[in-house]
Structures are given as C-alpha cells and as structure tokens.
mmCIF file of C-alpha atoms in Angstrom:
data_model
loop_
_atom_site.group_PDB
_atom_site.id
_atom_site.type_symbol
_atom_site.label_atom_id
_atom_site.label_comp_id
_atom_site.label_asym_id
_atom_site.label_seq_id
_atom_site.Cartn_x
_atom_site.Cartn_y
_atom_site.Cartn_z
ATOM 1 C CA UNK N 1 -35.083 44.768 58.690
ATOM 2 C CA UNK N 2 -32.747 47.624 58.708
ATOM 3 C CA UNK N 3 -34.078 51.517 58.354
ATOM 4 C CA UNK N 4 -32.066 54.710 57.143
ATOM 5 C CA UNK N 5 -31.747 56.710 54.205
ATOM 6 C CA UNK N 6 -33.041 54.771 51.196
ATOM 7 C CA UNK N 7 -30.026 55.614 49.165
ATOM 8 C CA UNK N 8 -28.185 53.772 51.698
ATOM 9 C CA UNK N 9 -29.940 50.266 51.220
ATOM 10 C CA UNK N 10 -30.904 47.414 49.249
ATOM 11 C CA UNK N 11 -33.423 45.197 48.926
ATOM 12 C CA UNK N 12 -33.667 41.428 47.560
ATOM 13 C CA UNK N 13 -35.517 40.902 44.225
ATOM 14 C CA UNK N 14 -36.581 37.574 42.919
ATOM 15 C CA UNK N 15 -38.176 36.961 39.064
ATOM 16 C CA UNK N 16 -40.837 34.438 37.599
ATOM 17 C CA UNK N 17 -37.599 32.708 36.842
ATOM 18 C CA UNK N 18 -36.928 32.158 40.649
ATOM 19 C CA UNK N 19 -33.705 33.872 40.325
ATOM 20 C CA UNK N 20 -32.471 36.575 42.802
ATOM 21 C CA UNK N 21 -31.151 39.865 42.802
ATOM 22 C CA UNK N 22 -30.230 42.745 44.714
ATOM 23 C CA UNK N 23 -31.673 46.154 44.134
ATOM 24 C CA UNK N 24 -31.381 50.112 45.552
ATOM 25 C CA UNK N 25 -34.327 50.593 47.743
ATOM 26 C CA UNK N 26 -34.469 54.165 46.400
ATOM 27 C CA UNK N 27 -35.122 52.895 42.966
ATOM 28 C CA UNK N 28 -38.102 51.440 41.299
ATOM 29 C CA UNK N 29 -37.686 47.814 41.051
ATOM 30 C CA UNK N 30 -37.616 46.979 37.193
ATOM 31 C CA UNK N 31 -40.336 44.830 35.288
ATOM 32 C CA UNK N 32 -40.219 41.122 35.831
ATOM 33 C CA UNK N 33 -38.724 41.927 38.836
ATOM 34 C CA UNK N 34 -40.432 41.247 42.448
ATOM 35 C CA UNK N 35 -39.395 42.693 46.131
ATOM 36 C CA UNK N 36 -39.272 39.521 48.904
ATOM 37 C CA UNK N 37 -39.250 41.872 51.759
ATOM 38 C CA UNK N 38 -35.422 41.962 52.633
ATOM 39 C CA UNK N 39 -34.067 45.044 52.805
ATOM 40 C CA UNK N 40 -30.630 46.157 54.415
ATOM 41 C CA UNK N 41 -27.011 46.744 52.949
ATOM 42 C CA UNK N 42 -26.143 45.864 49.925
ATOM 43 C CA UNK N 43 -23.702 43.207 51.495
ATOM 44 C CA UNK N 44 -26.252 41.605 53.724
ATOM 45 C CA UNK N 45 -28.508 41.452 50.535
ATOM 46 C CA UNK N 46 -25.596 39.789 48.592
ATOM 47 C CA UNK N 47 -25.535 37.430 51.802
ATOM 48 C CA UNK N 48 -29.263 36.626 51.344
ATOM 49 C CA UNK N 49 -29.106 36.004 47.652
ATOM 50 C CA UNK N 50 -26.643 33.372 48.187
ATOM 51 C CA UNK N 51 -28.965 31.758 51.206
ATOM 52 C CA UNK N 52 -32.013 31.512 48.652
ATOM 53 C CA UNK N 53 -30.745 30.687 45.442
ATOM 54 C CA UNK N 54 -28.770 27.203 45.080
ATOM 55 C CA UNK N 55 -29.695 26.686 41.336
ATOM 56 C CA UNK N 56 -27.306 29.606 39.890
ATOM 57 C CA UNK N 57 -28.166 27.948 36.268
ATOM 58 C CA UNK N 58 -29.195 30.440 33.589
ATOM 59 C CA UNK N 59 -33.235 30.437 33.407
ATOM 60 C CA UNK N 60 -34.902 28.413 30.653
ATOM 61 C CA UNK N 61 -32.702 25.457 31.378
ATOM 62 C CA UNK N 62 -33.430 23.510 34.441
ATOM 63 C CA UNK N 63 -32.616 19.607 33.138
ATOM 64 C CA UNK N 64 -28.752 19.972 33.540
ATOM 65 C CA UNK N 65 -28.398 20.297 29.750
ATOM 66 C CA UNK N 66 -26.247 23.474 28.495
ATOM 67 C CA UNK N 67 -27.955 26.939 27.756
ATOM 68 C CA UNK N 68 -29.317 26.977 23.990
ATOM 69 C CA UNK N 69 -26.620 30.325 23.772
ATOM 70 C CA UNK N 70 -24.103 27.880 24.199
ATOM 71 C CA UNK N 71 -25.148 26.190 20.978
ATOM 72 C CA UNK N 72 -25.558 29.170 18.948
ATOM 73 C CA UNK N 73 -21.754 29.994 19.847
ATOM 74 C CA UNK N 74 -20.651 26.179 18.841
ATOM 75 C CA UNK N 75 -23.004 26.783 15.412
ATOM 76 C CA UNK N 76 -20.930 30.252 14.985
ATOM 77 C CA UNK N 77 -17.452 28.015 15.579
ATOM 78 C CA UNK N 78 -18.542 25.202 13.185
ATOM 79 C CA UNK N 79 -20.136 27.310 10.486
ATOM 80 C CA UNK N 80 -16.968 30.028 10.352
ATOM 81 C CA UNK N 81 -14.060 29.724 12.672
ATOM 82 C CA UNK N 82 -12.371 32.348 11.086
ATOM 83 C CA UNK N 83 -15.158 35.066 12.096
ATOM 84 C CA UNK N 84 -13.469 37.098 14.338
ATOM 85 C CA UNK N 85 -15.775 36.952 17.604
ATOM 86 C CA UNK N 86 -14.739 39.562 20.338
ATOM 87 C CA UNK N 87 -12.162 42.263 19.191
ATOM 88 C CA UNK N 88 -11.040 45.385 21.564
ATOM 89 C CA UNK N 89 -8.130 46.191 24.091
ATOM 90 C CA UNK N 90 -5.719 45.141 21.687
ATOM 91 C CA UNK N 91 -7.425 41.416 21.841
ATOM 92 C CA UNK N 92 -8.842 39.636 18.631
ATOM 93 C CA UNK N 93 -10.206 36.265 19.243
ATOM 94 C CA UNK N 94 -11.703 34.234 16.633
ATOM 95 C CA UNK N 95 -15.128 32.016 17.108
ATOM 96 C CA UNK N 96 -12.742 29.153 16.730
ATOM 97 C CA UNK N 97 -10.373 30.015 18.995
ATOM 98 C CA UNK N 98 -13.206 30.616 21.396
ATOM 99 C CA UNK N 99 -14.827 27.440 21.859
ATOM 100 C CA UNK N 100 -11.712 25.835 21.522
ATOM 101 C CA UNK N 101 -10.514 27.590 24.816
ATOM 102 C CA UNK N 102 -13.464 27.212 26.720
ATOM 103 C CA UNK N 103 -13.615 23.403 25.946
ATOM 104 C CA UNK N 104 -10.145 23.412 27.034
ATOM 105 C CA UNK N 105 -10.857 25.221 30.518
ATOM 106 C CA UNK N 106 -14.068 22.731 30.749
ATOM 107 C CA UNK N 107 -11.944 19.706 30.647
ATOM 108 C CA UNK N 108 -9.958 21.066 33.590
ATOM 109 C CA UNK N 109 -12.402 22.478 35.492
ATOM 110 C CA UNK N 110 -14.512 18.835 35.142
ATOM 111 C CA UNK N 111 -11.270 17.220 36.202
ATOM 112 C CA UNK N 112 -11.610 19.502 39.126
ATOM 113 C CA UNK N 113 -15.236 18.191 40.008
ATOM 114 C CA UNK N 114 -16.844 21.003 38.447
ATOM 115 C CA UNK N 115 -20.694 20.288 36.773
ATOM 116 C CA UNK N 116 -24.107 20.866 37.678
ATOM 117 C CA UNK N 117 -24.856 21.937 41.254
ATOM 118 C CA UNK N 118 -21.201 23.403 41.787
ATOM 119 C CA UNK N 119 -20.170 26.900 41.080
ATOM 120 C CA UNK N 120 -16.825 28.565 39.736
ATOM 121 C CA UNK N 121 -15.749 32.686 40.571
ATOM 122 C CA UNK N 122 -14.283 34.062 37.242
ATOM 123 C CA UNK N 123 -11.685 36.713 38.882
ATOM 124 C CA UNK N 124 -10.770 37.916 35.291
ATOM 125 C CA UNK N 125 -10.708 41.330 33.724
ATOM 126 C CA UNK N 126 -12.952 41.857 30.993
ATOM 127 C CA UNK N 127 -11.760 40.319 28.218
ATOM 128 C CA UNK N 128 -10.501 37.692 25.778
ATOM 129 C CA UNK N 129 -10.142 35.302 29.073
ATOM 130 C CA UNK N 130 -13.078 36.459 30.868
ATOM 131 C CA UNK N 131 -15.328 35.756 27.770
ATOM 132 C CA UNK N 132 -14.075 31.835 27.475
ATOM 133 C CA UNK N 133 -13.780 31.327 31.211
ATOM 134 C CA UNK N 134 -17.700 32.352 31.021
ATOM 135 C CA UNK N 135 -17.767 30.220 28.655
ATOM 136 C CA UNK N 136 -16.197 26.947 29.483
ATOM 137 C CA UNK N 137 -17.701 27.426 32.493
ATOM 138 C CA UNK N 138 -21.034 27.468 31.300
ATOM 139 C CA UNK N 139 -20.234 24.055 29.115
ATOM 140 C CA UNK N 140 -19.577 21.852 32.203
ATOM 141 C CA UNK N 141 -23.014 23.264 33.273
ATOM 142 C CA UNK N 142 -21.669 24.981 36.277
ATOM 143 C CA UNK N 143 -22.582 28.384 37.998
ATOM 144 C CA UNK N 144 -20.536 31.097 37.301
ATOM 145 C CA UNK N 145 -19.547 34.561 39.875
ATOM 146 C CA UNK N 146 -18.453 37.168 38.397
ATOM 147 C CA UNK N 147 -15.641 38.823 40.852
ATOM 148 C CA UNK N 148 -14.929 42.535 40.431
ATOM 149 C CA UNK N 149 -11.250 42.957 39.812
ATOM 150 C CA UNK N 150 -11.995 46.470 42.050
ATOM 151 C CA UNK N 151 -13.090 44.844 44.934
ATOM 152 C CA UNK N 152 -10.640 45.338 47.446
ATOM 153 C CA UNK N 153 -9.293 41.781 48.663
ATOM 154 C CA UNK N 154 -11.063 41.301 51.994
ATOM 155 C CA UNK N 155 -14.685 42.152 50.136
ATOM 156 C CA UNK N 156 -13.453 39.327 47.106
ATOM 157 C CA UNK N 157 -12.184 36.983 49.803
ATOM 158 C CA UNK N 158 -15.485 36.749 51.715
ATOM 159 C CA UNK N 159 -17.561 36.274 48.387
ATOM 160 C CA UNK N 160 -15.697 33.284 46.889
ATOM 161 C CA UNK N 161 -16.438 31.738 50.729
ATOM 162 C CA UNK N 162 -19.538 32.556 50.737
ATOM 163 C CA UNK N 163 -20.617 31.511 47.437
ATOM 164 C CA UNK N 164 -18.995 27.966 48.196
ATOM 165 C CA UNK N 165 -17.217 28.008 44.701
ATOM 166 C CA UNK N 166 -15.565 24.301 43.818
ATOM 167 C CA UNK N 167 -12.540 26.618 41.534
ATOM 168 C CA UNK N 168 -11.912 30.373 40.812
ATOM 169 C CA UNK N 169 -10.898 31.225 37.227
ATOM 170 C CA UNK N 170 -8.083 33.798 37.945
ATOM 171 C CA UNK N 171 -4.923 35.595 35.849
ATOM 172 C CA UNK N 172 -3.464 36.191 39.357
ATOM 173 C CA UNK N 173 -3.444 33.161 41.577
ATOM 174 C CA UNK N 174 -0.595 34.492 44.149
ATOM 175 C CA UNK N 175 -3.470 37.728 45.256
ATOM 176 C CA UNK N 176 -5.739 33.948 46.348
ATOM 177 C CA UNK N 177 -3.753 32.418 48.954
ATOM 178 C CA UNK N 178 -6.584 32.802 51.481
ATOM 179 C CA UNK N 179 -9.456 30.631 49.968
ATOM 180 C CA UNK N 180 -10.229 27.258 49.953
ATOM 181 C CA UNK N 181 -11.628 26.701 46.124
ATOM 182 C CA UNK N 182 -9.062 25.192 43.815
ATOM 183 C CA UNK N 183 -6.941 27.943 42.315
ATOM 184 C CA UNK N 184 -7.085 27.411 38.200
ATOM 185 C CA UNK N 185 -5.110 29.669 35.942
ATOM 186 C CA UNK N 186 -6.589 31.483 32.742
ATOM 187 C CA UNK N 187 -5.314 31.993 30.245
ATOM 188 C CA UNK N 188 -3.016 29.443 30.542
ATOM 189 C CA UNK N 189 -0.174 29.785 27.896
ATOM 190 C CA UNK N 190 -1.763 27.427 25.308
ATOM 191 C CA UNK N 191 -3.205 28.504 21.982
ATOM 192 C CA UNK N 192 -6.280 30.722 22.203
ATOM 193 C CA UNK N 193 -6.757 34.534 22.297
ATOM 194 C CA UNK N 194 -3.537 37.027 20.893
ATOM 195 C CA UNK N 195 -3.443 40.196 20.252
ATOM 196 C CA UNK N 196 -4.595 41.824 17.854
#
C-alpha cells in the first residue's frame, strides 16, 4: 500500500454487484459502494480493477443474454423509427438508424470473434458513433472500454493492452499502429447517423 497526500490517491471499490471501481481516497466512497483495501495511484488502481474483474457484463445479467436496456432501445426502433433518438453537435440520429448501425457493427465485430467473455475499447468521441458502437457492442454481449479521446497516446496504448480487448472501435485507426486488438473503423461510410 502506498501513503501520501490523500488527494494524491485512489482506492479500489467493489459493489453487491461484484463490479469494480476506482475512487479518490480523499472522498467518501458513495452508497452501494465498498473499499477492498487497495489504495495507490489512480493508474495502479486502474491496473487492479482489470486483475479482479473478468466479467465486464452490465449487472443484472449474468446468463450471456443481452441487457434488458438493449430491448427497450429495439422496442423504441420497432414501435417508431422515425423518433429522433440522440440529437446535438450538429448530429441527428433516428431510433431506426440506431439499431440499424449497431447491428451492423455487431455483425463485424462477431465476425471478428467478439461475444461473451471478450471485450472491445470504443476510442470514439462522444457522439452519434460512440452511442451505436456502445451499442452494437453491447448486442454481441461483449465488454465495452470506454477510451478518453484526451488521453495522451502512451496512457491509451497501455489500457487497450491491458484490458486484453479482442477489437477497438475507433474514427482514427492510423493514431493505433501500436496495439495488437483488431483495428475496426466507425462510422464506416454506410447509412446511419448525418447531420443534422
């Protein structure tokens, strides 16, 4: 265990869900929420996190099947395709259009290897994409990590090894040449998301 200024360090949090987190030491750890006992920098604790939790599923669901949200979204797309679901930054994308792209990026992503047990880093800025990459990722019943677009490259680099993701969801493929995980590229010029 590390010591030093609290503001300086983290500490590894785990729920009833046996998920884990990572949370300031200097901060009260929220509800639900349960220290393990690990406490150093906040990239150690990332580290950690990655060490004790393999099932990256969301909670609720642990037979493999897809996340009941997933099926509210599909409802949404069958009931009114027209609705517009996400609109901002000059993007409009309609429920439709939505599902439609992430069953697209699921069928390549399975034809990757991608399912249950793997996960996929979504290297996307918020947006249009970044919603139906979560998304189709989420269908093939996959883990998803979120990459900060602000993260300088070595810091990005290290966490796509580290996590051990199968595929990385990216706009910008040529700033990956230094992992291993198969390189997929989203959007990828077929119908979906336009602006608005």
């Amino acid at each position: 265990m590390t010591t030093g200024a609290p503001q300086r360090y983290f500490q590894v949090v785990v729920n009833q869900h046996g998920q884990y987190g990572v949370w300031p030491l200097a901060d009260a750890v929220p509800g639900g929420w349960s220290p393990i006992g690990f406490v150093s920098t906040r990239e150690e604790c990332l580290v950690q996190v990655a060490e004790l939790w393999r099932d990256m599923r969301p909670a609720g669901r642990t037979d493999g099947r897809p996340a009941d949200w997933i099926g509210r979204i599909t409802a949404a797309a069958d009931a009114r395709p027209h609705a517009v679901a996400l609109r901002g930054g000059g993007e409009r994308l309609t429920y439709g259009e939505l599902v439609a792209d992430a069953r697209r990026l699921a069928g390549r992503l399975s034809a990757l290897g991608v399912g249950a047990e793997t996960r996929v880093a979504l290297y996307l800025p918020l947006g249009a994409a970044a919603l139906t990459a979560l998304l189709g990722v989420a269908v093939t019943g996959a883990a998803y990590l979120p990459i900060d677009a602000a993260d300088d490259p070595g810091r990005r680099d290290l966490m796509i090894a580290d996590s051990g993701a199968r595929a990385v969801v990216t706009g910008r493929p040529e700033t990956l040449a230094h992992t291993d995980a198969h390189l997929v590229t989203w959007p990828d010029g077929a119908a979906g998301a336009g602006a608005a």
